[in-house]
XYZ file of C-alpha atoms in Angstrom:
549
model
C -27.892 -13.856 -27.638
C -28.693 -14.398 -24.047
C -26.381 -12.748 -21.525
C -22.753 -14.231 -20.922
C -22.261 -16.546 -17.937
C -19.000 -15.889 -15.941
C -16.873 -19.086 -18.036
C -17.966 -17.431 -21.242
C -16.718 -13.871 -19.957
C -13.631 -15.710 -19.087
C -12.741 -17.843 -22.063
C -14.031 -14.886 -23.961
C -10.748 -13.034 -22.181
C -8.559 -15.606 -22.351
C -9.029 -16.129 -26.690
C -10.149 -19.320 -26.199
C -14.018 -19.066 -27.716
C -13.892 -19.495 -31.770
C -14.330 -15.730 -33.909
C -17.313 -16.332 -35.093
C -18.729 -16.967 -31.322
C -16.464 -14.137 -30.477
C -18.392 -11.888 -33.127
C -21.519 -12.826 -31.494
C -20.469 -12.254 -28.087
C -19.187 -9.357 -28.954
C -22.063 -7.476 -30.642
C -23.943 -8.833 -27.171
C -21.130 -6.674 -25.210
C -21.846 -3.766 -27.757
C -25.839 -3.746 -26.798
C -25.323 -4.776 -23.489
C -24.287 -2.662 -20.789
C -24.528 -4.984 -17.924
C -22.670 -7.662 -19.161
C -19.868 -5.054 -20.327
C -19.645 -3.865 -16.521
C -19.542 -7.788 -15.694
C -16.656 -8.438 -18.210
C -14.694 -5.181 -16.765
C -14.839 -6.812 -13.212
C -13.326 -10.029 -14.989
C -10.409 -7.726 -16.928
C -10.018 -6.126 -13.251
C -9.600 -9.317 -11.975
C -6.631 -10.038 -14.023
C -5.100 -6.887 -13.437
C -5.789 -7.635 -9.287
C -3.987 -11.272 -9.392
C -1.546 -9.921 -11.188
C -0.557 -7.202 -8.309
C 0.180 -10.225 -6.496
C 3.318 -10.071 -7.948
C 4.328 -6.736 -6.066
C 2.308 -7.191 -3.003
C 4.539 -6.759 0.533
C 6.164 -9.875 1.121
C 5.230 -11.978 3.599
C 6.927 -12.765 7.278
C 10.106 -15.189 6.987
C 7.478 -16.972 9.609
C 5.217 -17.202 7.876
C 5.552 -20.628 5.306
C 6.801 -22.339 8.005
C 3.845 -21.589 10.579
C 1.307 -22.835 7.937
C 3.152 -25.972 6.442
C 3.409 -26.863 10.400
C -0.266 -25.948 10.762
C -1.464 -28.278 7.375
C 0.671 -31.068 8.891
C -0.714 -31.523 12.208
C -4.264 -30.901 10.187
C -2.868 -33.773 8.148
C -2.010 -35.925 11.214
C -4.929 -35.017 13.390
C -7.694 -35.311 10.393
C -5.932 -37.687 8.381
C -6.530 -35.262 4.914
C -3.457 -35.896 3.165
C -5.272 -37.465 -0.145
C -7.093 -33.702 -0.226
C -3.798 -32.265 0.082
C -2.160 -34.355 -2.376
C -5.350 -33.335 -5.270
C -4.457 -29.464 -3.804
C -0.606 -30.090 -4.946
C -2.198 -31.174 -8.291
C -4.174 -28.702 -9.306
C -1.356 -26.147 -8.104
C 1.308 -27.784 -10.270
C -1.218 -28.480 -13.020
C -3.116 -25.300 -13.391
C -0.761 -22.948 -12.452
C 0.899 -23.275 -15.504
C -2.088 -22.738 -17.500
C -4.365 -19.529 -18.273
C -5.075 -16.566 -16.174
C -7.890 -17.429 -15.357
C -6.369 -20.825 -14.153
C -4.134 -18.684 -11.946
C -7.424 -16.554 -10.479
C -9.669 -19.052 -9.965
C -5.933 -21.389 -7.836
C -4.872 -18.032 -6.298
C -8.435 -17.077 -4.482
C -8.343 -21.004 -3.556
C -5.053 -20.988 -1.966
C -5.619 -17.855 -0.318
C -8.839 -19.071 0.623
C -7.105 -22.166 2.518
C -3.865 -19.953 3.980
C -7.141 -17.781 5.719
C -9.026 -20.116 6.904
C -6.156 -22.135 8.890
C -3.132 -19.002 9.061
C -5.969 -16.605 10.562
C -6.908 -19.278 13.244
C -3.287 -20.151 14.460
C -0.743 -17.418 13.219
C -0.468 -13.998 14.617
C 1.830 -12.945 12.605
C -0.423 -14.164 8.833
C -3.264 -12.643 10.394
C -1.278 -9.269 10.787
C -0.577 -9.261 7.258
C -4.092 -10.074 6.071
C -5.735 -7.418 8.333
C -2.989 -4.253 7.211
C -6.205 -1.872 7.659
C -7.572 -0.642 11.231
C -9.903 -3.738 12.020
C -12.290 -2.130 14.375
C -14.850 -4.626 16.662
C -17.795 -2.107 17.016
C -21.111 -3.757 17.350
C -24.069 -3.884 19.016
C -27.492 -6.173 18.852
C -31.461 -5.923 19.224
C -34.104 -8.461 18.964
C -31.972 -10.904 16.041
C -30.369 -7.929 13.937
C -26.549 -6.986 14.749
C -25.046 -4.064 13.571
C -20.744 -4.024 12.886
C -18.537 -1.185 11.843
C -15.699 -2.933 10.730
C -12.710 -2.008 8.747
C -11.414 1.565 8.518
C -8.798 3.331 5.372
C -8.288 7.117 5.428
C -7.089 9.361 3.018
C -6.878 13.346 3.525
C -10.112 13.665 1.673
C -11.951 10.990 3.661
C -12.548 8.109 6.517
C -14.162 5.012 5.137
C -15.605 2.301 7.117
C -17.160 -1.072 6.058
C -20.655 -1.516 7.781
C -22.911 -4.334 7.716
C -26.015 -5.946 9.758
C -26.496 -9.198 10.371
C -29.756 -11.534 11.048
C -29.566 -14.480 12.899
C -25.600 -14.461 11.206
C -26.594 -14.275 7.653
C -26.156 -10.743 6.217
C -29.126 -8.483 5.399
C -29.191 -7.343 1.231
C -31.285 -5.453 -0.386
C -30.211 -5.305 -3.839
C -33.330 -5.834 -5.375
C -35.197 -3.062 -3.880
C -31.997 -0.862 -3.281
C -33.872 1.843 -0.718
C -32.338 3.718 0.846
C -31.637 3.876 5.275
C -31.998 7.600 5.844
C -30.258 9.265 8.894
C -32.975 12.274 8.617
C -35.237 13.901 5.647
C -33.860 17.827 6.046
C -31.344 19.425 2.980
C -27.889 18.180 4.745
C -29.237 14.439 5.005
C -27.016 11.422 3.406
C -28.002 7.982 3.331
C -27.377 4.322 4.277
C -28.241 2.206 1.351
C -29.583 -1.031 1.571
C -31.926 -1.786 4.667
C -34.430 0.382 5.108
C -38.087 -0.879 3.540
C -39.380 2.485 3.718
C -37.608 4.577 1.745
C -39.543 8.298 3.807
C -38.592 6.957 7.048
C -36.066 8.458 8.622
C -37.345 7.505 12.493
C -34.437 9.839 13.882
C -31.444 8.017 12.635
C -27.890 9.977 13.237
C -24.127 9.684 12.264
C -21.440 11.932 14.064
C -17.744 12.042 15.282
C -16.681 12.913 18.184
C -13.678 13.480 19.972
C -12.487 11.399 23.032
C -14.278 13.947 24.913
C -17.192 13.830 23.512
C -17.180 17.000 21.443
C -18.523 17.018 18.448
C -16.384 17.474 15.606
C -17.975 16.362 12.098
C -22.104 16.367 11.758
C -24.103 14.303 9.811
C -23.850 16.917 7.066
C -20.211 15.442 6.009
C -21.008 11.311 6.448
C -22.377 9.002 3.740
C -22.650 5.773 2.651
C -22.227 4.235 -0.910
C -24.239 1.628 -1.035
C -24.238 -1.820 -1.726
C -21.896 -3.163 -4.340
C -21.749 -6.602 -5.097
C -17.747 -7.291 -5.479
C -15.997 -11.024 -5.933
C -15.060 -10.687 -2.021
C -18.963 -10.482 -1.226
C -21.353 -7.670 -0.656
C -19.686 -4.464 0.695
C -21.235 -1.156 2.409
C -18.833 1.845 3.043
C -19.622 4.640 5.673
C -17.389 7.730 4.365
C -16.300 10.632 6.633
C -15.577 13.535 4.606
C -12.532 15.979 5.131
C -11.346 18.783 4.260
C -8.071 20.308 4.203
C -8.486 21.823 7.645
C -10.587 18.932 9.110
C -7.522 16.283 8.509
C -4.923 18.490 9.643
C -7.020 19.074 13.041
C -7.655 15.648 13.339
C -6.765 14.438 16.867
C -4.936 11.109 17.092
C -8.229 9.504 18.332
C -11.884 9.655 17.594
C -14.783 8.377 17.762
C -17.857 7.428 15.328
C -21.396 7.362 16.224
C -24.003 5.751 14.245
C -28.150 5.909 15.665
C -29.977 3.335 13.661
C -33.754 3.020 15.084
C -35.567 0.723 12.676
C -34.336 -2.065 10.411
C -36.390 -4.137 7.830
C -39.180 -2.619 9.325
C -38.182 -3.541 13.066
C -38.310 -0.659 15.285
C -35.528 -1.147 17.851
C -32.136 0.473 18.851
C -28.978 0.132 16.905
C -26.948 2.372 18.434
C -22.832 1.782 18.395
C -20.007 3.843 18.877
C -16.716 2.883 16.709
C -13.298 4.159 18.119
C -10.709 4.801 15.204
C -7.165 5.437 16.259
C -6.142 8.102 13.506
C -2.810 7.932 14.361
C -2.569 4.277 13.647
C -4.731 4.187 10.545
C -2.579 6.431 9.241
C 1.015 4.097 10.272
C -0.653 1.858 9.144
C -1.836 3.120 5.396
C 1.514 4.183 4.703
C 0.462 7.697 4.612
C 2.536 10.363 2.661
C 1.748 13.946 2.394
C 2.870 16.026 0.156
C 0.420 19.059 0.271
C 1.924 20.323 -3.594
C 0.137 22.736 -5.954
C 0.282 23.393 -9.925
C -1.107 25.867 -10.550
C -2.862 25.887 -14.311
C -2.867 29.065 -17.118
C -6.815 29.499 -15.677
C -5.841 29.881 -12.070
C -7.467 26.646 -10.964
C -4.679 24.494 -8.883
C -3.844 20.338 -8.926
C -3.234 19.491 -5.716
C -0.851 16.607 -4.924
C -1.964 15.575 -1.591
C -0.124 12.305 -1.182
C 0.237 8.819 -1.620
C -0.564 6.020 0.569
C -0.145 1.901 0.235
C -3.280 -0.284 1.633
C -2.663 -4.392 0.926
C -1.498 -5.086 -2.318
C -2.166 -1.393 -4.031
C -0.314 1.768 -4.146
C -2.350 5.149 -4.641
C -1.499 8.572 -5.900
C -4.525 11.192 -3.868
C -4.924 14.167 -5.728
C -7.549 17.017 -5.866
C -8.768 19.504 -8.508
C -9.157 22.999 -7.200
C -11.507 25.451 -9.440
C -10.144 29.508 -9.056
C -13.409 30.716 -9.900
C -16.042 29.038 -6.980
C -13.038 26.851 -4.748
C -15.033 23.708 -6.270
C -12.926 20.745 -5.657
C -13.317 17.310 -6.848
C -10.439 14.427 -5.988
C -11.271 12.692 -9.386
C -10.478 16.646 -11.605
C -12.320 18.818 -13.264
C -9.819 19.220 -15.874
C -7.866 15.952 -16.996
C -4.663 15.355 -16.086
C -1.827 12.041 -17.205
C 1.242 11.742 -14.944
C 3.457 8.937 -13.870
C 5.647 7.686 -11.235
C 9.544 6.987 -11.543
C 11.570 5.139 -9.677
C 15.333 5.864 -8.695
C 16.368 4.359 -11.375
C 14.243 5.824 -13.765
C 11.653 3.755 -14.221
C 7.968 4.119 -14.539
C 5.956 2.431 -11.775
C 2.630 3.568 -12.526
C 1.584 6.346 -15.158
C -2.502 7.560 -15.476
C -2.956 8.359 -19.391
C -6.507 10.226 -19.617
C -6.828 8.347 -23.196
C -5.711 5.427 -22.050
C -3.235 4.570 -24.393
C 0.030 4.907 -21.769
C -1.361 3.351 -18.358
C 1.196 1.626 -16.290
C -0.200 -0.486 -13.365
C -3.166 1.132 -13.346
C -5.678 -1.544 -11.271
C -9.297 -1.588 -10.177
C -9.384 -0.261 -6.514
C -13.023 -1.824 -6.084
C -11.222 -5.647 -6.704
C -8.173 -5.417 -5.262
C -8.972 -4.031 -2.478
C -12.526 -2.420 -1.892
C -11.374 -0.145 1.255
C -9.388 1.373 -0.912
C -12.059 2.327 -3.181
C -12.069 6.790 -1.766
C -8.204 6.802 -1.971
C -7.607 8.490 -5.584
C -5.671 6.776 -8.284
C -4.778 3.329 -7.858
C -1.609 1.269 -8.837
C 0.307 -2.085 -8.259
C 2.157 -1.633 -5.148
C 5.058 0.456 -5.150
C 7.803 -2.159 -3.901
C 9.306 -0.482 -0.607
C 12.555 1.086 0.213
C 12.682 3.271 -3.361
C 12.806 7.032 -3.692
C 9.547 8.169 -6.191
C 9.062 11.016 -8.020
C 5.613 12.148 -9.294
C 5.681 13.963 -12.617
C 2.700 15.634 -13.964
C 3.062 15.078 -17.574
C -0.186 16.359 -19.566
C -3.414 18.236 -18.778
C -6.199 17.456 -21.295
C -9.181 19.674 -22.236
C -11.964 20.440 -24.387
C -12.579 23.095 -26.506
C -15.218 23.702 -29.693
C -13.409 24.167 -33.059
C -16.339 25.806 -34.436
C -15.745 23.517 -37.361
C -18.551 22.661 -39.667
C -18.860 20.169 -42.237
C -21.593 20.118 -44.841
C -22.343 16.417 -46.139
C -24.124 15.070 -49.557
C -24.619 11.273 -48.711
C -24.887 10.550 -52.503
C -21.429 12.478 -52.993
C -19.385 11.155 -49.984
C -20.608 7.350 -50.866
C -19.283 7.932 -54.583
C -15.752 9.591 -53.242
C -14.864 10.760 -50.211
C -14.702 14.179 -48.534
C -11.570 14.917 -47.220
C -11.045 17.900 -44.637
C -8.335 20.145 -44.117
C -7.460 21.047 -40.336
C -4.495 23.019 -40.724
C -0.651 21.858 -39.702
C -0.884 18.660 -40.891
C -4.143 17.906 -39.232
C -6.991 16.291 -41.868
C -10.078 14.297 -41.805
C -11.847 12.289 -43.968
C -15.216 10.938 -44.451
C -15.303 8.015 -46.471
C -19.158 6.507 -46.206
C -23.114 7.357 -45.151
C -25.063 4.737 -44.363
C -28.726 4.338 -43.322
C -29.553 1.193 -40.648
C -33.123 0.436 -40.005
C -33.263 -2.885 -38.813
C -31.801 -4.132 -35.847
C -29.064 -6.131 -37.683
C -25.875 -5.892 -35.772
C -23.038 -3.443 -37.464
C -19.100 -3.467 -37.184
C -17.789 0.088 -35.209
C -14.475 0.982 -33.716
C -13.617 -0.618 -30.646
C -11.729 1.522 -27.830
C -7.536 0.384 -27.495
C -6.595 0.780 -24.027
C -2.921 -0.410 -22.590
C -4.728 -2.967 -19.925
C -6.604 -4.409 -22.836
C -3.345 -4.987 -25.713
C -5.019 -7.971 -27.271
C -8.554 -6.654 -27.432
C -10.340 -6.497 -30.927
C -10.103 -3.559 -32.831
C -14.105 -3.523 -33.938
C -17.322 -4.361 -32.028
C -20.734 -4.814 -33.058
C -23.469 -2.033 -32.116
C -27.611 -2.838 -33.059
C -28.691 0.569 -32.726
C -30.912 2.563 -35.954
C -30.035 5.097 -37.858
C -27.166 7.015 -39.884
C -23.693 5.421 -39.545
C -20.784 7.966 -40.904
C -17.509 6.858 -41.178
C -14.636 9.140 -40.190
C -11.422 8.509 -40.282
C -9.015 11.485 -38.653
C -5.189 12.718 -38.844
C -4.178 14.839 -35.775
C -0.877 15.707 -33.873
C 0.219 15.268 -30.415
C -1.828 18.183 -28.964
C -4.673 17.501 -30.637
C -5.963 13.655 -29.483
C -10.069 13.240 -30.756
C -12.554 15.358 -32.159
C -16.148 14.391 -30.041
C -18.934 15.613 -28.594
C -20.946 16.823 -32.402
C -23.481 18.682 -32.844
C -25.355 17.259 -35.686
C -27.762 18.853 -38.579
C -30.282 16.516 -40.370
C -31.751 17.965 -43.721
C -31.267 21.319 -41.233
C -33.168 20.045 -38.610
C -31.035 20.059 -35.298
C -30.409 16.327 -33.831
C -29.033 16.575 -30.439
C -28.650 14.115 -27.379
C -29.036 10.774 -30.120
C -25.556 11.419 -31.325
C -22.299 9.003 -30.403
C -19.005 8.172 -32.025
C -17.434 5.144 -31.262
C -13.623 5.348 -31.841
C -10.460 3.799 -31.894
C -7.841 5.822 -30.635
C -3.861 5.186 -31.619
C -0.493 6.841 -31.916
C 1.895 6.541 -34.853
C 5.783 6.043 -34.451
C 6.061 10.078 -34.074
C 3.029 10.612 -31.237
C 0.846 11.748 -32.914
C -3.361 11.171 -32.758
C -5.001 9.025 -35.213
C -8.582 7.556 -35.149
C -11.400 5.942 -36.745
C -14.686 6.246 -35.831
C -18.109 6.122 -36.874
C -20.769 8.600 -36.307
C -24.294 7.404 -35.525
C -27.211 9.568 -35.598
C -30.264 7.860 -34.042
C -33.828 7.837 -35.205
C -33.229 8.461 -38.748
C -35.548 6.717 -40.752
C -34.234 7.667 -44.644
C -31.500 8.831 -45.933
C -31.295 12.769 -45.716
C -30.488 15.035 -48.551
C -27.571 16.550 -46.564
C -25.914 16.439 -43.380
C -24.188 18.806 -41.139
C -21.597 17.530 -38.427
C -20.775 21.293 -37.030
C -19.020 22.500 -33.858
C -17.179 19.832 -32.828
C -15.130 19.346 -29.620
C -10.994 18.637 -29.837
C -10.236 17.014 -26.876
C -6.615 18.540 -26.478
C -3.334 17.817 -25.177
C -1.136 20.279 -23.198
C 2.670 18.806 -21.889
C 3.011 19.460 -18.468
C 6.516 19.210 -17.048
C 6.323 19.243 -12.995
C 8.031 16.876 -10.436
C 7.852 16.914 -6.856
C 9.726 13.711 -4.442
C 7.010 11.842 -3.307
C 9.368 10.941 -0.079
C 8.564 7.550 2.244
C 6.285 6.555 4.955
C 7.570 6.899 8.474
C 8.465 3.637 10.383
């Protein structure tokens, strides 16, 4: 099957292709990694449009500033049979499928933009809640622009682009990267360069207003080009640190030293002033600055929250005792969730996905937003929060070792006893050496309630079916290390799995085992030294408080 074009992806989401079209799409997904990142984007999507619902409201000024706008557009251009087919399809699809309500939300926002940004202050306010900076500079037909800026305590990001003859530069086919300089500290610019060793004495810093330097080149980098529904997108980040964001004056300034473009030698050099102190109003920013400290001595750091457009986002950092390693995204795996005054859960991160609230794609809803930790559906305003750290996750071997005869386990199957309750069972061996396509174990996630519970794989080899009994500490056994006729076969083992809880909590799964490159069925089998990904409840709150007016 050839890969899926966007309507397929969405009719695919939307249950409207027949199951036997569905099977073949998805044992495409199953094989096909790029179309399953495509089809994410579309689930993302739904989960974006739907944020809508608990984005900031809009001015009292604003409906009537554009319905007096459309109606001297109307009077002046004489349009109102386009308008009347724009009423249609807004009272016609509307009330149809999601995908209706994507496709007639981008196109109504698409029309409020293009006449509120022109003629209303106050829409294009709204629509511009991030620092829009207006750095740029120009040689031979090339312009360079800094534009938007988000910050978070762990970083600065700030979208970038150039521009020839008003059409902007991409890469994406090469993908080399714009170097700043070739020594150990260097980061990159992605997407312009056409010689990837060329550095030609490129620079990034921040200053203050003075002129004194405060972060080098050593802490600035740029993602890269992504290609997102809103267009192509480049970030510049500014790294912080603790120390670095608390000595933050209210005002800097960013210098970027480009020298060559697209081959071009010439002189891109722009400096970008961010007011800190209004990024920051302007984000919503909340610190906290809480610890939890875990039973290893390592700490979760709660540094804050923060709202940008139409998301809410919990910033958090991992601290490791034993080096000071710290990663925003943690080391160790953490769930927690967000109340309300009234008790209610606003947003909740479940590491196995099975308990998400509101949990969106930062990259769709609002790409800015992308370095700013977990992200949610907006938290509505005026309403006290509490954070509540609910359950760290780890993984530990069992040392557990299972000793398989194929012949045996086909005629009955081998059950396993874990201890407390806890049992597996494997009911089937089979060998695949064609590239047929086979029925595994989908993954159930709470953004995906409707998904199917199986989806088809092509891949060779020995397929063992497992089926597993845990508790509520114990969610998954992973990760196996796998013996084959006592030959070791690591790195070409993966276990698909559906994950689910019963009425009490508790871990169930099926999965299957497949162990690649097998060619005949083996006289025995070991599956030894398993991980168990594990469960600890956590029980620590801390008020998340408000922004400041």
């Amino acid at each position: 099957m050839k890969c899926l074009t966007l309507e397929q992806m969405m009719a695919y989401l939307d249950g409207e292709v027949a199951q036997q079209e569905r099977q073949q799409m998805d044992s495409h997904l199953a094989a096909c990694s790029a179309c399953r990142t495509a089809l994410e984007s579309c689930m993302s999507n739904f989960a974006a449009f739907a944020a809508f619902d608990d984005a900031p409201p809009l001015p009292d000024s604003f409906t009537n500033e554009i319905m007096a706008v459309i109606s001297s557009k109307v009077a002046e251009n004489k349009t109102e049979p386009k308008l009347k087919m724009i009423d249609l399809i807004l009272n016609t699809c509307w009330r149809g499928s999601m995908k209706k309500k994507m496709v007639v939300t981008a196109a109504g926002l698409a029309i409020a933009i293009s006449i509120g940004t022109s003629t209303s202050p106050t829409f294009a306010s709204y629509v511009h809640s991030l620092l829009n900076l207006q750095a740029e500079t120009k040689d031979q037909d090339i312009m360079f622009k800094v534009k938007n800026a988000s910050i978070s305590p762990n970083q600065i990001s700030l979208e970038y682009e150039f521009l020839k003859n008003g059409i902007r530069l991409s890469d994406e086919d090469t993908y080399k990267p714009f170097r700043f300089n070739m020594d150990d500290t260097s980061r990159h610019f992605y997407g312009y360069a056409q010689e990837e060793e060329d550095s030609s004495g490129n620079d990034v810093y921040v200053t203050d207003e003075q002129g004194n330097k405060l972060i080098d080149r050593s802490h600035i980098d740029a993602t890269g080009q992504r290609t997102l529904e809103t267009g192509v997108q480049s970030l510049i980040r500014i790294s912080l640190n603790d120390e670095t964001f608390k000595k933050l004056p209210d005002k800097i300034v960013l210098h970027v030293e480009v020298n060559k473009v697209e081959g071009k030698e010439g002189k891109w050099h722009l400096t970008a002033p961010i007011n800190v102190k209004e990024l920051k109003m302007k984000s919503e920013l909340v610190i906290t600055d809480k610890n939890y400290t875990l039973p290893n001595g390592s700490n979760i750091k709660l540094q804050g929250w923060l709202s940008v457009n139409s998301v809410s986002s919990i910033i958090t950092k991992y601290i490791d005792s034993k080096n000071g390693w710290a990663n925003e995204y943690g080391k160790t795996e953490f769930g927690f969730q967000v109340k309300n005054k009234q008790g209610e859960v606003v947003a909740a991160l479940d590491p196995v996905g099975l308990q998400n609230v509101n949990l969106v794609d930062s990259d769709v809803i609002d790409p800015m937003a992308d370095t700013l930790g977990f992200q949610f559906k907006r938290f509505k305003e005026d309403d006290d929060y509490t954070f509540e750290l609910k359950s760290l996750h780890s993984y530990e071997k069992m040392g557990l070792d299972i000793k398989i005869d194929p012949q045996v386990v086909n005629r009955e199957p081998l059950v396993k006893d874990l201890g407390g309750g806890k049992r597996l069972k494997i009911s089937k061996v089979e060998l695949k050496t064609n590239d047929d396509e086979k029925q595994v174990p989908s993954r159930k996630l709470s953004s995906m309630p409707d998904a199917p519970e199986t989806s088809y794989v092509q891949d060779k080899g020995l397929f063992i079916e497992v089926e597993g009994w845990l508790d509520k500490e114990m969610v998954d056994l992973t990760t196996w290390e796998v013996k084959v006729d006592n030959q070791e076969k690591k790195w070409i083992v993966w276990d698909p799995t559906r994950l689910e809880q019963d009425e009490n909590g508790n871990y169930k799964f099926r999965k299957v085992i497949i162990i690649r490159d097998v060619e005949k069925m083996p006289e025995n089998i070991t599956l030894e030294s398993a991980s168990a990904h594990k469960k600890t409840g956590v029980d620590w709150k801390i008020p998340l408080g408000k922004p400041t007016p």
